[in-house]
Coordinates of C-alpha atoms and ligand atoms in Angstrom, one line a residue:
X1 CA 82.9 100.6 137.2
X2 CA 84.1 101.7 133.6
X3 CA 86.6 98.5 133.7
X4 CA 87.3 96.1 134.9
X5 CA 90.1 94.9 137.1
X6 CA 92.6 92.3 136.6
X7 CA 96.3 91.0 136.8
X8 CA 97.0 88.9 133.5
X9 CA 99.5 86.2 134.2
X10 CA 102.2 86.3 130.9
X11 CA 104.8 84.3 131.5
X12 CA 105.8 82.9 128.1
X13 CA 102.6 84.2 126.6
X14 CA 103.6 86.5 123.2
X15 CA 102.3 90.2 123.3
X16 CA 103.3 92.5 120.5
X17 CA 104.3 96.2 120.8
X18 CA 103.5 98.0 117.5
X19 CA 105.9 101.1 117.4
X20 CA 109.6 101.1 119.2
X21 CA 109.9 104.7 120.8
X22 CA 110.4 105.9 124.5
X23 CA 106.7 105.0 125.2
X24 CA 107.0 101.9 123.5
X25 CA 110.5 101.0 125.3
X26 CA 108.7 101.5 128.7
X27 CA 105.6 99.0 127.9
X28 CA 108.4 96.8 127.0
X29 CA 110.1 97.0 130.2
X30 CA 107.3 96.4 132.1
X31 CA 106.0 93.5 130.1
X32 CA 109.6 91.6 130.2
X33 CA 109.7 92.0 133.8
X34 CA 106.6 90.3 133.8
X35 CA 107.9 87.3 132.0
X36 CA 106.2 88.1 128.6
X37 CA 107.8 87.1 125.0
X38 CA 107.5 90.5 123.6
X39 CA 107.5 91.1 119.7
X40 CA 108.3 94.6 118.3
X41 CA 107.1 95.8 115.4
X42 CA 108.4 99.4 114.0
X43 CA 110.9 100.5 111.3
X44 CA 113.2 101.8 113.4
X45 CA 113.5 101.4 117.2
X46 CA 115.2 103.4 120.1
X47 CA 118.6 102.4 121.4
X48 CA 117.6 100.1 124.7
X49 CA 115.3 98.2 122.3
X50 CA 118.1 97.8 119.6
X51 CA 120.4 96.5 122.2
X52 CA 117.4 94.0 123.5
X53 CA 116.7 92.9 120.1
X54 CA 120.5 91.9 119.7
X55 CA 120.8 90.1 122.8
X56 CA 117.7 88.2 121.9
X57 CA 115.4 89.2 124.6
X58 CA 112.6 90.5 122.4
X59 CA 112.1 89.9 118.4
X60 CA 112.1 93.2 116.7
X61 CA 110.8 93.1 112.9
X62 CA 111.8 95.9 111.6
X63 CA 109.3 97.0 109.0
X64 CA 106.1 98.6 109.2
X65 CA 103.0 96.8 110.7
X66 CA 101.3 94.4 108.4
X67 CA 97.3 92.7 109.9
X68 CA 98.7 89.2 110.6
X69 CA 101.5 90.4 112.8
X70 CA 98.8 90.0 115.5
X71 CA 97.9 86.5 115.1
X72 CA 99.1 84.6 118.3
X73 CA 99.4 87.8 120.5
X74 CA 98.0 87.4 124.1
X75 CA 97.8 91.1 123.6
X76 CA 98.7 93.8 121.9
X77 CA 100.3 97.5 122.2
X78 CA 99.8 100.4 120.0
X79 CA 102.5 102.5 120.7
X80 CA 103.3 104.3 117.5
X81 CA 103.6 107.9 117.0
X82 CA 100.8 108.0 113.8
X83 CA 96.7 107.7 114.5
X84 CA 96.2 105.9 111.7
X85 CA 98.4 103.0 112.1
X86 CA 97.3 103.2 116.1
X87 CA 94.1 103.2 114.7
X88 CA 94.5 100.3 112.3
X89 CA 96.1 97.9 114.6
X90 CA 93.0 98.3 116.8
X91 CA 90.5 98.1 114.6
X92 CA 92.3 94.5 113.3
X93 CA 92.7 93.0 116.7
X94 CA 88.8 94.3 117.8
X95 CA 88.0 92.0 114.6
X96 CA 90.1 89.1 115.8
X97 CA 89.0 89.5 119.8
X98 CA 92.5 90.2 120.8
X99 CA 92.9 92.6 124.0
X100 CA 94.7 95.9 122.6
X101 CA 95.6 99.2 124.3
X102 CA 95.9 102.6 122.5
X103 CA 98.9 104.3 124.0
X104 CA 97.8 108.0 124.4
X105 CA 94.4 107.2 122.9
X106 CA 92.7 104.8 125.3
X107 CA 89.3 105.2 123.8
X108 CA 90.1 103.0 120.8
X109 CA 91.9 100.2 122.7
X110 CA 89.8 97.5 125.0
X111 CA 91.8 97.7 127.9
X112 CA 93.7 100.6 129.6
X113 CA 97.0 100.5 131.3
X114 CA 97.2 101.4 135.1
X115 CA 99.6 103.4 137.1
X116 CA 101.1 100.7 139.1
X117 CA 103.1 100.3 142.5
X118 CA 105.6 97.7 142.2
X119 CA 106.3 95.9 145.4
X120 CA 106.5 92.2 143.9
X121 CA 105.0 90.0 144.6
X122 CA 102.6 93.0 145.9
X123 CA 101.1 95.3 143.0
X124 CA 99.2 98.4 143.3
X125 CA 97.2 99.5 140.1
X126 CA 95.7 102.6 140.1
X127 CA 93.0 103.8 137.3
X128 CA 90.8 106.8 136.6
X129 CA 89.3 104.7 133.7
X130 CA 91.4 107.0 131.5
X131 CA 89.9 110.0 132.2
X132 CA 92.7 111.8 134.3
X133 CA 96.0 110.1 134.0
X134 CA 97.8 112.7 136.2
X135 CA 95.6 112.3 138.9
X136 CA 96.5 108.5 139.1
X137 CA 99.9 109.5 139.0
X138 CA 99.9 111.6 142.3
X139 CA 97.5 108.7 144.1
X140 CA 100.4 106.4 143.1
X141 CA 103.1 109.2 144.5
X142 CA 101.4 108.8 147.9
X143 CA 100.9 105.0 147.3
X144 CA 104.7 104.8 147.0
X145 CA 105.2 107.2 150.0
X146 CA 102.9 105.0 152.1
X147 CA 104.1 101.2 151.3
X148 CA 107.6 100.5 152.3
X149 CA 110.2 99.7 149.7
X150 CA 110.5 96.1 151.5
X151 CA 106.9 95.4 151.0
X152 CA 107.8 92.8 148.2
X153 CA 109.9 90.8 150.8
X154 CA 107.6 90.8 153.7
X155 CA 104.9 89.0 151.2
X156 CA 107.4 87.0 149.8
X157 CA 108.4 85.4 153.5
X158 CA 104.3 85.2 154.2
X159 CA 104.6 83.1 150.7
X160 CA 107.0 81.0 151.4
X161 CA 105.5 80.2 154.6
X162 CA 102.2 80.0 154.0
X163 CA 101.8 76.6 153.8
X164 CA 103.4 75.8 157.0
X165 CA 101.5 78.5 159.0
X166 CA 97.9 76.1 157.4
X167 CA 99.2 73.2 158.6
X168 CA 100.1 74.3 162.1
X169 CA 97.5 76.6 162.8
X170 CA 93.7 75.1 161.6
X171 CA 91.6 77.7 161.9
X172 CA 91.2 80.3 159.4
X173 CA 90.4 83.0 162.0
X174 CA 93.4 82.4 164.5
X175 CA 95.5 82.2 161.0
X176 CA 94.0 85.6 160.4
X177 CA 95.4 86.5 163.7
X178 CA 98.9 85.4 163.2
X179 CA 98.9 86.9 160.4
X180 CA 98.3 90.3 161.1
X181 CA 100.1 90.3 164.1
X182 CA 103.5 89.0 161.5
X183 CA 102.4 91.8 159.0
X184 CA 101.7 94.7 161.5
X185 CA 104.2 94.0 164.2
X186 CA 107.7 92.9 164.6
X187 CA 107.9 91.0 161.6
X188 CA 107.1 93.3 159.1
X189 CA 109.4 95.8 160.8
X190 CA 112.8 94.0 161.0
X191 CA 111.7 93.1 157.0
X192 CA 111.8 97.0 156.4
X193 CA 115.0 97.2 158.5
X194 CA 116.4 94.6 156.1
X195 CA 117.3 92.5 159.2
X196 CA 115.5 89.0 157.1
X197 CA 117.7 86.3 159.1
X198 CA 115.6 87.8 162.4
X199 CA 112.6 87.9 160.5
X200 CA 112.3 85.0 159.7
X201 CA 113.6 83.8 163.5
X202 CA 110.7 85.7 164.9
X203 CA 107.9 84.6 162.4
X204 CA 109.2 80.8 163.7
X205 CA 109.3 82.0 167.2
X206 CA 105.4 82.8 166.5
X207 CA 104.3 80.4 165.0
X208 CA 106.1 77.6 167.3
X209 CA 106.1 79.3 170.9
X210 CA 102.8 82.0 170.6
X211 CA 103.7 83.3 173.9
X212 CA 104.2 87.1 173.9
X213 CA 107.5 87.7 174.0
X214 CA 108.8 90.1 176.8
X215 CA 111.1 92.3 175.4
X216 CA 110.5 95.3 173.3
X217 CA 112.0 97.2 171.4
X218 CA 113.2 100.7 170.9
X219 CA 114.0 103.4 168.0
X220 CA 116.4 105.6 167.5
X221 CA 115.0 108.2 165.2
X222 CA 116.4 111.2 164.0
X223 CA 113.3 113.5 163.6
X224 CA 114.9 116.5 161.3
X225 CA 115.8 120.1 162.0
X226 CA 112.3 121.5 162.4
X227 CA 110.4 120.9 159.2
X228 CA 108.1 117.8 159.6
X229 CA 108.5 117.5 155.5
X230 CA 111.9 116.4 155.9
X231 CA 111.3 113.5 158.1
X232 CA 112.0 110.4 156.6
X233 CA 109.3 107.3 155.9
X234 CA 110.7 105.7 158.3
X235 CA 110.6 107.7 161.1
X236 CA 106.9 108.5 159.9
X237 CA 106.2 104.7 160.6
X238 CA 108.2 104.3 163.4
X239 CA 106.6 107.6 165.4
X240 CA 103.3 105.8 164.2
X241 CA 103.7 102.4 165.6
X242 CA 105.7 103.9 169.1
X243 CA 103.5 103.1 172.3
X244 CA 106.0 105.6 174.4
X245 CA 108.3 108.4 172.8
X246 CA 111.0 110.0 174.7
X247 CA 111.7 113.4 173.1
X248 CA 114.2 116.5 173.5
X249 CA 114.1 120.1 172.6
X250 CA 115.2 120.1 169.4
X251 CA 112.5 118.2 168.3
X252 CA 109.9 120.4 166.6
X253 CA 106.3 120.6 167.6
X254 CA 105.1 120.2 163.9
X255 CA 107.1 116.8 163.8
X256 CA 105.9 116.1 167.6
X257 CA 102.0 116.4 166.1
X258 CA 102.5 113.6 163.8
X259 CA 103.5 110.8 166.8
X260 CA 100.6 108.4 167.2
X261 CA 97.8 110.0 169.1
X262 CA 97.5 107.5 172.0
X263 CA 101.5 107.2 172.8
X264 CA 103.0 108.2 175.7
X265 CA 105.2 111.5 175.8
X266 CA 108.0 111.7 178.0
X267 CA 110.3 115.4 177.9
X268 CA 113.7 114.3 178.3
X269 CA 114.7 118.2 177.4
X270 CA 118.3 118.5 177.8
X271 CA 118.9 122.3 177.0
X272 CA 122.4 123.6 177.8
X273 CA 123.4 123.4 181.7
X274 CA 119.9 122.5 182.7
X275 CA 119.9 118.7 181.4
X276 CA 116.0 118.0 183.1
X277 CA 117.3 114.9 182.9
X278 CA 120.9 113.4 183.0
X279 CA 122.3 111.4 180.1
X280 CA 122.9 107.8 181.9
X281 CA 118.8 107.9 183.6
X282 CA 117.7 108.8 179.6
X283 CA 119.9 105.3 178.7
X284 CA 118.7 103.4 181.8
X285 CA 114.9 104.7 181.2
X286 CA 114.9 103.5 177.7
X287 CA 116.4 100.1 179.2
X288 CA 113.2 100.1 181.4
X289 CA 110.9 101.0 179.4
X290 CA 111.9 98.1 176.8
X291 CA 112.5 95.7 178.7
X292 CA 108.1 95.8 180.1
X293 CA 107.9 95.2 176.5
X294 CA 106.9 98.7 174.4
X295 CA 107.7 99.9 171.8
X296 CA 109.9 102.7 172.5
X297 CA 110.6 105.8 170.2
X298 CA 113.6 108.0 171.2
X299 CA 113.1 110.8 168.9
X300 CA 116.0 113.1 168.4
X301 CA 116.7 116.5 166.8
X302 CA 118.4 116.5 163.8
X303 CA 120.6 113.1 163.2
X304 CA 121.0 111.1 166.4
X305 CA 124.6 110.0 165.0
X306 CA 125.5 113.5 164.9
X307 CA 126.6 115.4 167.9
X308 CA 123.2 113.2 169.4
X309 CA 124.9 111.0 172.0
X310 CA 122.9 108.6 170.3
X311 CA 125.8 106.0 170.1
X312 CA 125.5 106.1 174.4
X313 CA 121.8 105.4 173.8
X314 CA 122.2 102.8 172.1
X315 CA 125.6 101.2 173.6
X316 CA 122.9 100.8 176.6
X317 CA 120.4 98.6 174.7
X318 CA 123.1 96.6 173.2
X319 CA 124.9 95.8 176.3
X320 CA 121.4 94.7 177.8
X321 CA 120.4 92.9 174.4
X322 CA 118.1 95.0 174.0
X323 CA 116.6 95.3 170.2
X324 CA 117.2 98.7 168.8
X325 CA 117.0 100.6 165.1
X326 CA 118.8 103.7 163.9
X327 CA 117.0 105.9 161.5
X328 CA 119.2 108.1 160.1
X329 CA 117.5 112.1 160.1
X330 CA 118.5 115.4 158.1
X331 CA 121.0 116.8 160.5
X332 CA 121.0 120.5 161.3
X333 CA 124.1 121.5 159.0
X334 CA 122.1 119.6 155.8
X335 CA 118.8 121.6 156.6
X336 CA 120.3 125.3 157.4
X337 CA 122.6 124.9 154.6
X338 CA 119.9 124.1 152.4
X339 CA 117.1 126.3 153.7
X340 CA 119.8 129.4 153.6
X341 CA 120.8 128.7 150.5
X342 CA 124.4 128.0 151.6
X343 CA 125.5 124.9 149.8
X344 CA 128.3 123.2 152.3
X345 CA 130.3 122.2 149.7
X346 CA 131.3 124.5 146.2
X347 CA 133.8 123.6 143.5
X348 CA 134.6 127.4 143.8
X349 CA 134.6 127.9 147.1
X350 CA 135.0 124.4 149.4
X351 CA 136.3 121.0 148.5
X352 CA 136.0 119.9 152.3
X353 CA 133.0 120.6 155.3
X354 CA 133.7 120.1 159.1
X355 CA 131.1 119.5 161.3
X356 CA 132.0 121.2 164.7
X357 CA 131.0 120.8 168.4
X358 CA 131.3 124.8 169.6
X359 CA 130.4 124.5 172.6
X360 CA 131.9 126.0 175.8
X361 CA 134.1 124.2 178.4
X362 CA 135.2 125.5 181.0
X363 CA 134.6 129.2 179.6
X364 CA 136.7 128.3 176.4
X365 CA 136.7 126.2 173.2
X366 CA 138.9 123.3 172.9
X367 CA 139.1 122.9 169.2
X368 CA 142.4 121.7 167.0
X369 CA 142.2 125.1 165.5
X370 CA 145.2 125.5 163.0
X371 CA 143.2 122.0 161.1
X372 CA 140.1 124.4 160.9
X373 CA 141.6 127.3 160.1
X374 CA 141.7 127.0 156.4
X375 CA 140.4 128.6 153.2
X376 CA 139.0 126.4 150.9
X377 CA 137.2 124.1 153.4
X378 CA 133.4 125.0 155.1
X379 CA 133.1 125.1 158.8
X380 CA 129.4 124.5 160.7
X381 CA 129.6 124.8 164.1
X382 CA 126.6 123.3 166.3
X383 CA 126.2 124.5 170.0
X384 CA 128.2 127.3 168.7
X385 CA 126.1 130.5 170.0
X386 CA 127.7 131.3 173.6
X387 CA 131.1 130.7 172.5
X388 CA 130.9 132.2 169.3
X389 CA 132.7 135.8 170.2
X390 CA 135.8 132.8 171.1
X391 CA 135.6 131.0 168.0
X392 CA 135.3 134.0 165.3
X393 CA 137.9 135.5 167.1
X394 CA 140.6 131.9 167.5
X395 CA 139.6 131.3 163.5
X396 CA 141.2 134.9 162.8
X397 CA 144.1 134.3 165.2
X398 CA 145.2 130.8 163.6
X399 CA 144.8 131.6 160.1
X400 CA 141.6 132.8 158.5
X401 CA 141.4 136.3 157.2
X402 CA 139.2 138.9 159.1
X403 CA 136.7 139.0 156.3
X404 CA 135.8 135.4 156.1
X405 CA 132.1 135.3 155.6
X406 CA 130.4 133.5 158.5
X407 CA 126.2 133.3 159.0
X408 CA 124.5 132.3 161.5
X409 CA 121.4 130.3 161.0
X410 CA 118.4 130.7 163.7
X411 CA 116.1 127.9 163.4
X412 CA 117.0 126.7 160.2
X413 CA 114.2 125.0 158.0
X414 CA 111.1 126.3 160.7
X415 CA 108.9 129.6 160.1
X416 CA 111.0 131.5 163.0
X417 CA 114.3 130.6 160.5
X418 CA 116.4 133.9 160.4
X419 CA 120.2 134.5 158.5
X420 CA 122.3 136.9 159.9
X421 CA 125.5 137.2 157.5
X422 CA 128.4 139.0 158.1
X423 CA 132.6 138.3 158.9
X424 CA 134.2 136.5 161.5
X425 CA 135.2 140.0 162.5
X426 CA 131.9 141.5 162.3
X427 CA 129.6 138.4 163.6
X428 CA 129.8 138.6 167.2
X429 CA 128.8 142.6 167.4
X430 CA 125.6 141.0 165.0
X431 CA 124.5 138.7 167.0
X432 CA 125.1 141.1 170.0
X433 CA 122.4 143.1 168.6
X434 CA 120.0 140.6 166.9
X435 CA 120.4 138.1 169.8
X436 CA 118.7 135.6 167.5
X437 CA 117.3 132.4 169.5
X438 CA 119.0 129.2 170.0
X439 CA 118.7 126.7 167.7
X440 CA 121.3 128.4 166.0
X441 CA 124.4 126.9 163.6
X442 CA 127.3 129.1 163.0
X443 CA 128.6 128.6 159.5
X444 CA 132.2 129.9 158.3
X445 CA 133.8 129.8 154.7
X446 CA 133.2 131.8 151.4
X447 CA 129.9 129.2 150.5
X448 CA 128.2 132.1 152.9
X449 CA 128.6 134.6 150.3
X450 CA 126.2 133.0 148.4
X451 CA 123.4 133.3 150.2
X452 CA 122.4 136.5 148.8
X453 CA 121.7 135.1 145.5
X454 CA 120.8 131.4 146.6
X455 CA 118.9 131.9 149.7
X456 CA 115.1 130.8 148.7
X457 CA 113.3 130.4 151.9
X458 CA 111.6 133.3 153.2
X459 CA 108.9 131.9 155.5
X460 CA 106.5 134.3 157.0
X461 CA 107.3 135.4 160.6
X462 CA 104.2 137.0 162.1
X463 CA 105.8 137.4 165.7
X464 CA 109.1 138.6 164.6
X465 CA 108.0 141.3 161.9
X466 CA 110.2 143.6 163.4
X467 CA 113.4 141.3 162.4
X468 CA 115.3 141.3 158.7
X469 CA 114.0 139.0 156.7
X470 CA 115.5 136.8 153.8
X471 CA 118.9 136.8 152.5
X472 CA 121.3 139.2 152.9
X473 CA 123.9 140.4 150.8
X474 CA 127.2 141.1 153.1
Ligands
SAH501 N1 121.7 115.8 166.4 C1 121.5 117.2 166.0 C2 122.5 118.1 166.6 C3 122.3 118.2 168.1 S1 123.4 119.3 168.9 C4 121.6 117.3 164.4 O1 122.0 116.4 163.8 O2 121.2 118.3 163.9 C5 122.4 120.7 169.0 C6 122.8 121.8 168.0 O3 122.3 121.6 166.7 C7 122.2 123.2 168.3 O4 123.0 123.8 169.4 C8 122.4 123.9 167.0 O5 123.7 124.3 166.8 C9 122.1 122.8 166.0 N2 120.7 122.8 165.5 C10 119.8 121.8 165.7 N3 118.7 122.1 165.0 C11 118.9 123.3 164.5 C12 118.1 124.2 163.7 N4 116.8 123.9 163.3 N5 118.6 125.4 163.3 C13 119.9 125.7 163.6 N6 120.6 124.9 164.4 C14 120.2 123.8 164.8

């Protein structure tokens, strides 16, 4: 081990900063939020410090740096933008045994400066000993990926009630026990759902009456439009901590890999007039499964709040008080839209976006069309493939010219994604021809003209080499 670690308590302790710059400011910031008195020495400073020093929340001297202005420093900073005065102020502290870190040059200073995760009270620190800052960088990306932004308050509720949890249970190992039962179950996940009060409910419910409780608990997750990079942390945890997952169509394999190995899968595929199972026995099974006490994951396509019937799911568990979370996922209009290059909205083109159910009833579509038959607005139409001869040609007949521009997204944001482009007049003999393959999202408005010069994602299609690829100009 190159250095060693450890956390320095400042609170009221004084630590000078030599130089007042951007890296500078930043050292600053991270010392006051540790509770440091921080002194600034530099002839001129950056704005945020200026405005600091004013409001008396750091003392700024504003000169160069003379030897004695270290004398009382718990530590010191060399932040300047000039070697030799970097070099000088170590050299005087190393004489006077007073920690010092060389900004940029870490070789001359005595300590080194982590990159740090700040979950307070929890801290991460990460350190190469200096010798590839980057790389500490990235481990602390993932770091930050991996700990939940709520961290700090689930350790702050262990904190405040650690004390109690001693006096009522004896034994260190049975504390242990509690413990990680609070921080890896039920406790730590209404924390990251921001849900404290029941938290804290739950933690006393432990801790008073250990008996297992009997209900479970299930989540709503919306698990994306295809790409498992665009699933959210949350669902990530959520997929990982699920004991059964109840799962449709539209959800992905990719995004169906990264459930936890050991759950339980249960199809609940519900493709168009062949529902393998109906709406109100999806609702009741999640009840069931719930209420035996699992943790269930209802994984949706897409968001479940959008065209998901995931307020019925839901309006199930709540009528049964049944605990449930919603995590919100990157609905299908969002990831086409992005992975065509099709922005939904456009100063230039559209100042509003619809989101449309297309589907057939009855042999027609039942839409209000004379509000959605207007220029200047984006339309994305989901379940929109069978009816889409109907809708191209109702759009024209209430309003829209002939030669709107209207794409139809296949897949959108999977390897199989394919654009077809054309106008409402034109789209239906397209897709005649292509028959592209359902997922598909029909979007209408000029924003489709831009495509051609936006659309980035060209994934490779082994199986469909025979199809056009990439964007296409109409
Ligand atoms: N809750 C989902 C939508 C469910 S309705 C969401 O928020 O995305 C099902 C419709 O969504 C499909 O008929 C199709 O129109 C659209 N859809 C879902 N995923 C898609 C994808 N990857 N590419 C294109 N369309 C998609």
């Amino acid at each position: 081990m190159d250095h060693f670690p450890i956390f320095v308590k400042l609170t009221d302790q004084t630590v000078l900063v030599v130089g007042a710059g951007p890296v500078a400011a930043r050292k600053v910031g991270l010392l006051m939020s540790s509770g440091a008195r921080v002194a600034v020495v530099a002839p001129a400073a950056e704005a945020g410090l200026r405005e600091l020093a004013s409001r008396r929340q750091l003392t700024w001297h504003a000169r160069e740096f003379i030897d004695d202005d270290v004398s009382g420093a718990r530590l010191v900073f060399a932040a300047t933008d000039s070697a030799a005065v970097n070099a000088r102020v170590a050299e005087i502290c190393r004489s006077r045994e007073i920690p010092v870190n060389v900004v940029d040059q870490p070789a001359l200073g005595s300590f080194i400066m982590p990159s740090i995760v700040d979950r307070s009270p929890v801290l991460a620190a990460i350190s190469t000993g200096g010798s590839a800052p980057t790389l500490a960088r990235l481990l602390r990306g993932r770091l930050e990926a991996a700990i939940p932004a709520a961290f700090g308050q689930l350790a702050a509720l262990a904190r405040e009630y650690r004390e109690q949890v001693k006096a009522v249970i004896a034994h260190p190992t049975a504390r242990r026990r509690f413990w990680e039962q609070a921080f890896d179950g039920e406790v730590a996940e209404l924390t990251f759902a921001g849900r404290e009060a029941d938290a804290r409910e739950r933690l006393e419910q432990m801790l008073h009456c250990p008996a297992p409780r009997s209900l479970g608990e299930v989540y709503l997750v919306g698990a994306g439009p295809g790409d498992p990079d665009l699933l959210t942390f949350r669902a990530m945890r959520l997929m990982q901590r699920a004991e059964v997952v109840l799962y449709d169509r539209l959800v992905s394999e990719p995004v169906l890999d990264l459930v936890r190995r050991d759950a339980e899968l249960v199809y609940v595929g519900k493709r168009r007039g062949n529902h393998a199972m109906h709406q109100r026995a999806i609702n009741e099974q999640l009840v069931e499964l719930a209420a035996t006490g699992r943790r269930v994951l209802r994984l949706k396509g897409g968001d479940p709040f959008v065209f998901g019937r995931g307020g019925e799911e839901i309006d199930t568990l709540a009528e049964r008080g049944i605990p449930f979370q919603v995590v919100p996922g990157i609905t299908a209009a969002s990831g086409c839209a992005a992975y065509a290059g099709i922005p939904l909205t456009h100063r230039d083109h559209a100042q509003s976006c619809v989101f449309v159910a297309g589907h057939l009833q009855d042999g027609t579509v039942n839409l209000n069309w004379p509000a959605l038959a207007h220029p200047g607005q984006t339309l994305v139409f989901y379940m929109g493939l069978v009816g889409l001869p109907i809708i191209c040609e109702k759009l024209v007949e209430h309003g829209l010219g002939s030669d709107t521009p209207a794409a139809l997204v296949q897949r959108g944001t999977t390897p199989q994604q394919r654009v077809l482009t054309s106008t409402l007049a034109q789209l239906p003999a397209l897709v005649e021809r292509e028959r592209p393959r359902a997922p598909t999202l029909l979007m209408v408005g000029s924003v489709v003209e831009l495509h051609g010069k936006l659309g980035w994602f060209q994934p490779d299609r082994p199986e469909s080499g025979h199809l056009t690829t990439g964007p296409q100009r109409i």
